[in-house]
PDB file of C-alpha atoms in Angstrom:
ATOM      1  CA  TYR A  25     124.455 146.307 130.208  1.00 84.00           C
ATOM      2  CA  GLY A  26     124.699 147.455 126.559  1.00 85.00           C
ATOM      3  CA  GLN A  27     126.812 144.432 125.648  1.00 87.00           C
ATOM      4  CA  LEU A  28     124.279 142.156 127.311  1.00 87.00           C
ATOM      5  CA  GLU A  29     121.398 143.673 125.314  1.00 89.00           C
ATOM      6  CA  ASN A  30     123.399 143.353 122.085  1.00 90.00           C
ATOM      7  CA  ALA A  31     124.218 139.703 122.840  1.00 91.00           C
ATOM      8  CA  ASN A  32     120.544 139.058 123.653  1.00 91.00           C
ATOM      9  CA  ARG A  33     119.437 140.586 120.317  1.00 91.00           C
ATOM     10  CA  GLN A  34     121.965 138.484 118.426  1.00 92.00           C
ATOM     11  CA  LEU A  35     120.818 135.375 120.243  1.00 92.00           C
ATOM     12  CA  GLU A  36     117.158 136.127 119.470  1.00 93.00           C
ATOM     13  CA  GLN A  37     118.049 136.681 115.810  1.00 92.00           C
ATOM     14  CA  LYS A  38     119.893 133.336 115.688  1.00 93.00           C
ATOM     15  CA  VAL A  39     116.911 131.603 117.300  1.00 92.00           C
ATOM     16  CA  GLN A  40     114.551 133.144 114.716  1.00 92.00           C
ATOM     17  CA  GLU A  41     116.862 132.133 111.847  1.00 91.00           C
ATOM     18  CA  ARG A  42     117.156 128.576 113.190  1.00 92.00           C
ATOM     19  CA  THR A  43     113.385 128.355 113.712  1.00 88.00           C
ATOM     20  CA  LEU A  44     112.846 129.426 110.100  1.00 91.00           C
ATOM     21  CA  GLU A  45     115.391 126.859 108.887  1.00 91.00           C
ATOM     22  CA  LEU A  46     113.696 124.091 110.895  1.00 90.00           C
ATOM     23  CA  SER A  47     110.292 125.129 109.579  1.00 87.00           C
ATOM     24  CA  GLN A  48     111.567 124.934 105.989  1.00 89.00           C
ATOM     25  CA  VAL A  49     113.148 121.532 106.633  1.00 88.00           C
ATOM     26  CA  ASN A  50     109.890 120.260 108.164  1.00 86.00           C
ATOM     27  CA  ARG A  51     107.890 121.466 105.147  1.00 85.00           C
ATOM     28  CA  ARG A  52     110.370 119.725 102.830  1.00 84.00           C
ATOM     29  CA  LEU A  53     110.169 116.492 104.854  1.00 86.00           C
ATOM     30  CA  GLU A  54     106.356 116.606 104.777  1.00 88.00           C
ATOM     31  CA  PHE A  55     106.490 117.079 100.994  1.00 81.00           C
ATOM     32  CA  LEU A  56     108.941 114.209 100.541  1.00 83.00           C
ATOM     33  CA  ALA A  57     106.786 111.928 102.692  1.00 89.00           C
ATOM     34  CA  THR A  58     103.778 112.439 100.411  1.00 94.00           C
ATOM     35  CA  HIS A  59     105.330 113.086  96.992  1.00 95.00           C
ATOM     36  CA  ASP A  60     107.517 111.234  94.543  1.00 95.00           C
ATOM     37  CA  SER A  61     111.043 112.666  94.589  1.00 92.00           C
ATOM     38  CA  LEU A  62     111.599 112.205  90.835  1.00 94.00           C
ATOM     39  CA  THR A  63     108.395 113.710  89.413  1.00 95.00           C
ATOM     40  CA  GLY A  64     107.109 115.802  92.319  1.00 94.00           C
ATOM     41  CA  LEU A  65     103.720 114.112  91.913  1.00 96.00           C
ATOM     42  CA  PRO A  66     101.779 112.746  94.870  1.00 97.00           C
ATOM     43  CA  ASN A  67     102.985 109.282  95.887  1.00 97.00           C
ATOM     44  CA  ARG A  68     101.048 106.123  96.795  1.00 95.00           C
ATOM     45  CA  LEU A  69     100.506 107.330 100.374  1.00 94.00           C
ATOM     46  CA  LEU A  70      98.921 110.616  99.316  1.00 96.00           C
ATOM     47  CA  LEU A  71      96.974 108.936  96.494  1.00 96.00           C
ATOM     48  CA  PHE A  72      95.340 106.510  98.926  1.00 95.00           C
ATOM     49  CA  ASP A  73      94.509 109.368 101.292  1.00 96.00           C
ATOM     50  CA  ARG A  74      92.835 111.262  98.431  1.00 96.00           C
ATOM     51  CA  LEU A  75      91.121 108.091  97.264  1.00 96.00           C
ATOM     52  CA  ASP A  76      89.756 107.541 100.762  1.00 96.00           C
ATOM     53  CA  GLN A  77      88.512 111.155 100.820  1.00 96.00           C
ATOM     54  CA  ALA A  78      86.933 110.709  97.385  1.00 96.00           C
ATOM     55  CA  VAL A  79      85.028 107.646  98.612  1.00 96.00           C
ATOM     56  CA  LYS A  80      83.752 109.528 101.669  1.00 96.00           C
ATOM     57  CA  MET A  81      82.714 112.609  99.706  1.00 94.00           C
ATOM     58  CA  SER A  82      81.095 110.557  96.941  1.00 95.00           C
ATOM     59  CA  ARG A  83      79.089 108.501  99.415  1.00 94.00           C
ATOM     60  CA  ARG A  84      77.764 111.703 100.915  1.00 94.00           C
ATOM     61  CA  SER A  85      77.094 113.525  97.631  1.00 93.00           C
ATOM     62  CA  LYS A  86      76.173 110.458  95.537  1.00 92.00           C
ATOM     63  CA  ALA A  87      78.706 111.635  92.938  1.00 93.00           C
ATOM     64  CA  LYS A  88      80.759 109.250  90.829  1.00 95.00           C
ATOM     65  CA  PHE A  89      84.494 109.274  90.370  1.00 96.00           C
ATOM     66  CA  ALA A  90      86.995 107.118  88.527  1.00 97.00           C
ATOM     67  CA  LEU A  91      90.375 105.673  89.364  1.00 97.00           C
ATOM     68  CA  LEU A  92      92.752 105.126  86.448  1.00 97.00           C
ATOM     69  CA  PHE A  93      95.761 102.849  86.695  1.00 96.00           C
ATOM     70  CA  ILE A  94      98.411 103.681  84.073  1.00 96.00           C
ATOM     71  CA  ASP A  95     101.382 101.440  83.313  1.00 95.00           C
ATOM     72  CA  LEU A  96     103.962 102.347  80.686  1.00 95.00           C
ATOM     73  CA  ASP A  97     104.406  99.657  78.059  1.00 93.00           C
ATOM     74  CA  ASP A  98     107.847  98.050  77.813  1.00 89.00           C
ATOM     75  CA  PHE A  99     109.462 100.744  79.938  1.00 92.00           C
ATOM     76  CA  LYS A 100     112.172  98.302  81.047  1.00 91.00           C
ATOM     77  CA  ASN A 101     113.525  98.514  77.491  1.00 91.00           C
ATOM     78  CA  VAL A 102     114.044 102.276  77.899  1.00 90.00           C
ATOM     79  CA  ASN A 103     116.184 101.786  81.010  1.00 89.00           C
ATOM     80  CA  ASP A 104     118.026  98.801  79.494  1.00 90.00           C
ATOM     81  CA  SER A 105     118.706 100.522  76.154  1.00 87.00           C
ATOM     82  CA  PHE A 106     119.336 104.117  77.179  1.00 88.00           C
ATOM     83  CA  GLY A 107     120.157 103.997  80.891  1.00 89.00           C
ATOM     84  CA  HIS A 108     118.379 105.109  84.022  1.00 91.00           C
ATOM     85  CA  ALA A 109     119.108 108.813  83.508  1.00 91.00           C
ATOM     86  CA  VAL A 110     117.110 108.747  80.257  1.00 91.00           C
ATOM     87  CA  GLY A 111     114.468 106.594  81.945  1.00 93.00           C
ATOM     88  CA  ASP A 112     114.138 109.199  84.690  1.00 94.00           C
ATOM     89  CA  GLN A 113     113.819 111.925  82.072  1.00 93.00           C
ATOM     90  CA  VAL A 114     111.027 109.977  80.377  1.00 94.00           C
ATOM     91  CA  LEU A 115     109.230 109.422  83.703  1.00 95.00           C
ATOM     92  CA  ARG A 116     109.340 113.156  84.455  1.00 95.00           C
ATOM     93  CA  ALA A 117     107.957 113.900  80.971  1.00 94.00           C
ATOM     94  CA  VAL A 118     105.192 111.329  81.482  1.00 95.00           C
ATOM     95  CA  GLY A 119     104.316 112.956  84.813  1.00 95.00           C
ATOM     96  CA  GLU A 120     104.070 116.336  83.099  1.00 94.00           C
ATOM     97  CA  ALA A 121     101.966 114.907  80.267  1.00 93.00           C
ATOM     98  CA  LEU A 122      99.580 113.247  82.715  1.00 94.00           C
ATOM     99  CA  SER A 123      99.293 116.437  84.758  1.00 93.00           C
ATOM    100  CA  GLY A 124      98.467 118.329  81.578  1.00 90.00           C
ATOM    101  CA  SER A 125      95.749 115.808  80.715  1.00 87.00           C
ATOM    102  CA  MET A 126      93.640 116.346  83.809  1.00 88.00           C
ATOM    103  CA  ARG A 127      91.544 119.017  85.438  1.00 89.00           C
ATOM    104  CA  LEU A 128      93.047 120.978  88.316  1.00 89.00           C
ATOM    105  CA  SER A 129      90.607 119.281  90.690  1.00 91.00           C
ATOM    106  CA  ASP A 130      91.778 115.761  89.751  1.00 94.00           C
ATOM    107  CA  THR A 131      94.792 113.917  91.163  1.00 96.00           C
ATOM    108  CA  VAL A 132      97.663 112.250  89.334  1.00 97.00           C
ATOM    109  CA  ALA A 133     100.240 110.231  91.275  1.00 97.00           C
ATOM    110  CA  ARG A 134     103.310 108.160  90.602  1.00 97.00           C
ATOM    111  CA  LEU A 135     102.967 104.874  92.418  1.00 95.00           C
ATOM    112  CA  ALA A 136     106.344 103.300  91.688  1.00 91.00           C
ATOM    113  CA  GLY A 137     108.587 102.579  88.741  1.00 91.00           C
ATOM    114  CA  ASP A 138     106.538 103.172  85.607  1.00 95.00           C
ATOM    115  CA  GLU A 139     103.131 103.034  87.302  1.00 96.00           C
ATOM    116  CA  PHE A 140     100.904 106.068  87.653  1.00 97.00           C
ATOM    117  CA  ALA A 141      97.326 106.582  88.824  1.00 97.00           C
ATOM    118  CA  MET A 142      94.689 109.278  88.450  1.00 96.00           C
ATOM    119  CA  ILE A 143      91.555 110.094  90.382  1.00 97.00           C
ATOM    120  CA  LEU A 144      88.950 111.770  88.191  1.00 96.00           C
ATOM    121  CA  TYR A 145      86.333 113.439  90.358  1.00 94.00           C
ATOM    122  CA  ASP A 146      82.725 114.059  89.341  1.00 90.00           C
ATOM    123  CA  VAL A 147      82.483 111.845  86.274  1.00 93.00           C
ATOM    124  CA  ARG A 148      79.053 111.074  84.870  1.00 89.00           C
ATOM    125  CA  ASN A 149      79.719 107.737  83.241  1.00 88.00           C
ATOM    126  CA  GLU A 150      82.211 105.434  81.531  1.00 90.00           C
ATOM    127  CA  ASP A 151      82.206 107.625  78.423  1.00 92.00           C
ATOM    128  CA  ASP A 152      83.721 110.498  80.438  1.00 90.00           C
ATOM    129  CA  VAL A 153      86.494 108.180  81.589  1.00 93.00           C
ATOM    130  CA  ALA A 154      87.105 106.911  78.039  1.00 92.00           C
ATOM    131  CA  ILE A 155      87.502 110.507  76.822  1.00 92.00           C
ATOM    132  CA  VAL A 156      90.151 111.179  79.458  1.00 91.00           C
ATOM    133  CA  ALA A 157      91.929 107.883  78.688  1.00 91.00           C
ATOM    134  CA  ARG A 158      92.113 108.862  74.997  1.00 90.00           C
ATOM    135  CA  LYS A 159      93.431 112.283  76.007  1.00 91.00           C
ATOM    136  CA  ILE A 160      96.118 110.593  78.120  1.00 92.00           C
ATOM    137  CA  ALA A 161      97.086 108.277  75.260  1.00 89.00           C
ATOM    138  CA  ALA A 162      97.358 111.263  72.902  1.00 89.00           C
ATOM    139  CA  ALA A 163      99.488 113.210  75.388  1.00 91.00           C
ATOM    140  CA  LEU A 164     101.818 110.261  75.892  1.00 90.00           C
ATOM    141  CA  SER A 165     102.143 109.691  72.145  1.00 86.00           C
ATOM    142  CA  GLN A 166     104.084 112.946  71.864  1.00 88.00           C
ATOM    143  CA  PRO A 167     107.826 112.232  71.501  1.00 89.00           C
ATOM    144  CA  VAL A 168     109.987 112.883  74.552  1.00 89.00           C
ATOM    145  CA  ARG A 169     113.271 114.605  73.709  1.00 87.00           C
ATOM    146  CA  VAL A 170     116.207 112.684  75.168  1.00 84.00           C
ATOM    147  CA  GLN A 171     119.927 113.065  74.586  1.00 78.00           C
ATOM    148  CA  ASP A 172     120.361 113.231  70.808  1.00 76.00           C
ATOM    149  CA  GLY A 173     116.910 112.072  69.832  1.00 84.00           C
ATOM    150  CA  SER A 174     113.438 111.338  71.059  1.00 88.00           C
ATOM    151  CA  LEU A 175     111.391 108.451  72.417  1.00 89.00           C
ATOM    152  CA  THR A 176     107.710 107.729  72.274  1.00 89.00           C
ATOM    153  CA  VAL A 177     106.056 105.819  75.073  1.00 90.00           C
ATOM    154  CA  THR A 178     102.715 104.118  75.205  1.00 91.00           C
ATOM    155  CA  ALA A 179     100.670 103.065  78.175  1.00 94.00           C
ATOM    156  CA  SER A 180      98.062 100.537  79.122  1.00 94.00           C
ATOM    157  CA  ILE A 181      95.248 102.101  81.138  1.00 95.00           C
ATOM    158  CA  GLY A 182      92.719 100.441  83.394  1.00 95.00           C
ATOM    159  CA  ALA A 183      89.835 102.165  85.128  1.00 96.00           C
ATOM    160  CA  SER A 184      87.361 101.566  87.891  1.00 96.00           C
ATOM    161  CA  LEU A 185      84.309 103.638  88.762  1.00 96.00           C
ATOM    162  CA  PHE A 186      82.811 104.399  92.155  1.00 96.00           C
ATOM    163  CA  PRO A 187      80.420 102.856  93.125  1.00 94.00           C
ATOM    164  CA  GLN A 188      79.986 100.392  90.213  1.00 94.00           C
ATOM    165  CA  HIS A 189      83.357  98.654  90.650  1.00 94.00           C
ATOM    166  CA  GLY A 190      83.845  99.089  94.370  1.00 93.00           C
ATOM    167  CA  THR A 191      82.950 101.210  97.336  1.00 93.00           C
ATOM    168  CA  ASP A 192      86.308 101.276  99.117  1.00 94.00           C
ATOM    169  CA  PRO A 193      89.809 102.303  97.995  1.00 94.00           C
ATOM    170  CA  ASP A 194      91.251  98.784  97.950  1.00 94.00           C
ATOM    171  CA  ALA A 195      88.450  97.360  95.791  1.00 96.00           C
ATOM    172  CA  LEU A 196      88.654 100.276  93.346  1.00 96.00           C
ATOM    173  CA  PHE A 197      92.426  99.991  93.111  1.00 94.00           C
ATOM    174  CA  LYS A 198      92.234  96.238  92.542  1.00 96.00           C
ATOM    175  CA  LYS A 199      89.628  96.633  89.764  1.00 97.00           C
ATOM    176  CA  ALA A 200      91.605  99.391  88.024  1.00 96.00           C
ATOM    177  CA  ASP A 201      94.762  97.275  88.232  1.00 95.00           C
ATOM    178  CA  GLN A 202      92.934  94.234  86.791  1.00 96.00           C
ATOM    179  CA  ALA A 203      91.521  96.373  83.980  1.00 95.00           C
ATOM    180  CA  MET A 204      95.028  97.648  83.178  1.00 95.00           C
ATOM    181  CA  TYR A 205      96.362  94.082  82.931  1.00 93.00           C
ATOM    182  CA  THR A 206      93.428  93.190  80.687  1.00 94.00           C
ATOM    183  CA  ALA A 207      94.367  96.154  78.444  1.00 92.00           C
ATOM    184  CA  LYS A 208      98.011  95.018  78.386  1.00 90.00           C
ATOM    185  CA  GLY A 209      96.868  91.517  77.456  1.00 89.00           C
ATOM    186  CA  ARG A 210      94.992  92.908  74.464  1.00 90.00           C
ATOM    187  CA  GLY A 211      98.186  94.177  72.903  1.00 85.00           C
ATOM    188  CA  LYS A 212      99.238  97.098  75.077  1.00 77.00           C
ATOM    189  CA  SER A 213      98.614 100.758  74.288  1.00 80.00           C
ATOM    190  CA  GLN A 214      94.967 100.087  75.127  1.00 80.00           C
TER     191      GLN A 214
END
């Protein structure tokens, strides 16, 4: 009987350990499904969920928010000249710089490659968005230490405002993307 109780306790302990392991794996999988594996930032899926929530909340509260689309200028040259490991290092540094340029209540996400986006909640007008865009440009202008030197990156930034430029996530995203391409067409770093 004593051996049976001991075996039962060991079995219960193994079940608890395995349950904990599975819970940790599930949390990690949930994180990976909604976050970029390189930067740890929210990914496109989570960004669109937050954008959808922002639209719903702003409709109800009549508040404005902005969507910024950020594309690094000539980033392909970084990968081609220095390799993908350096490119990844630069992307992580850009993610950190963008995160440091926003309020805790805002969202920054990596969409893919060298494309990032930000949702700025509770903005009053276009001037508020321009201030943040200048702050982003200043943060990105800081050299990124790589290997035996440093690199400086620039970005082209486009913005859309709710409700002026759209009242649904797709329209806002499209307008911000178009504005970013307009900025790139004006000479980049705009």
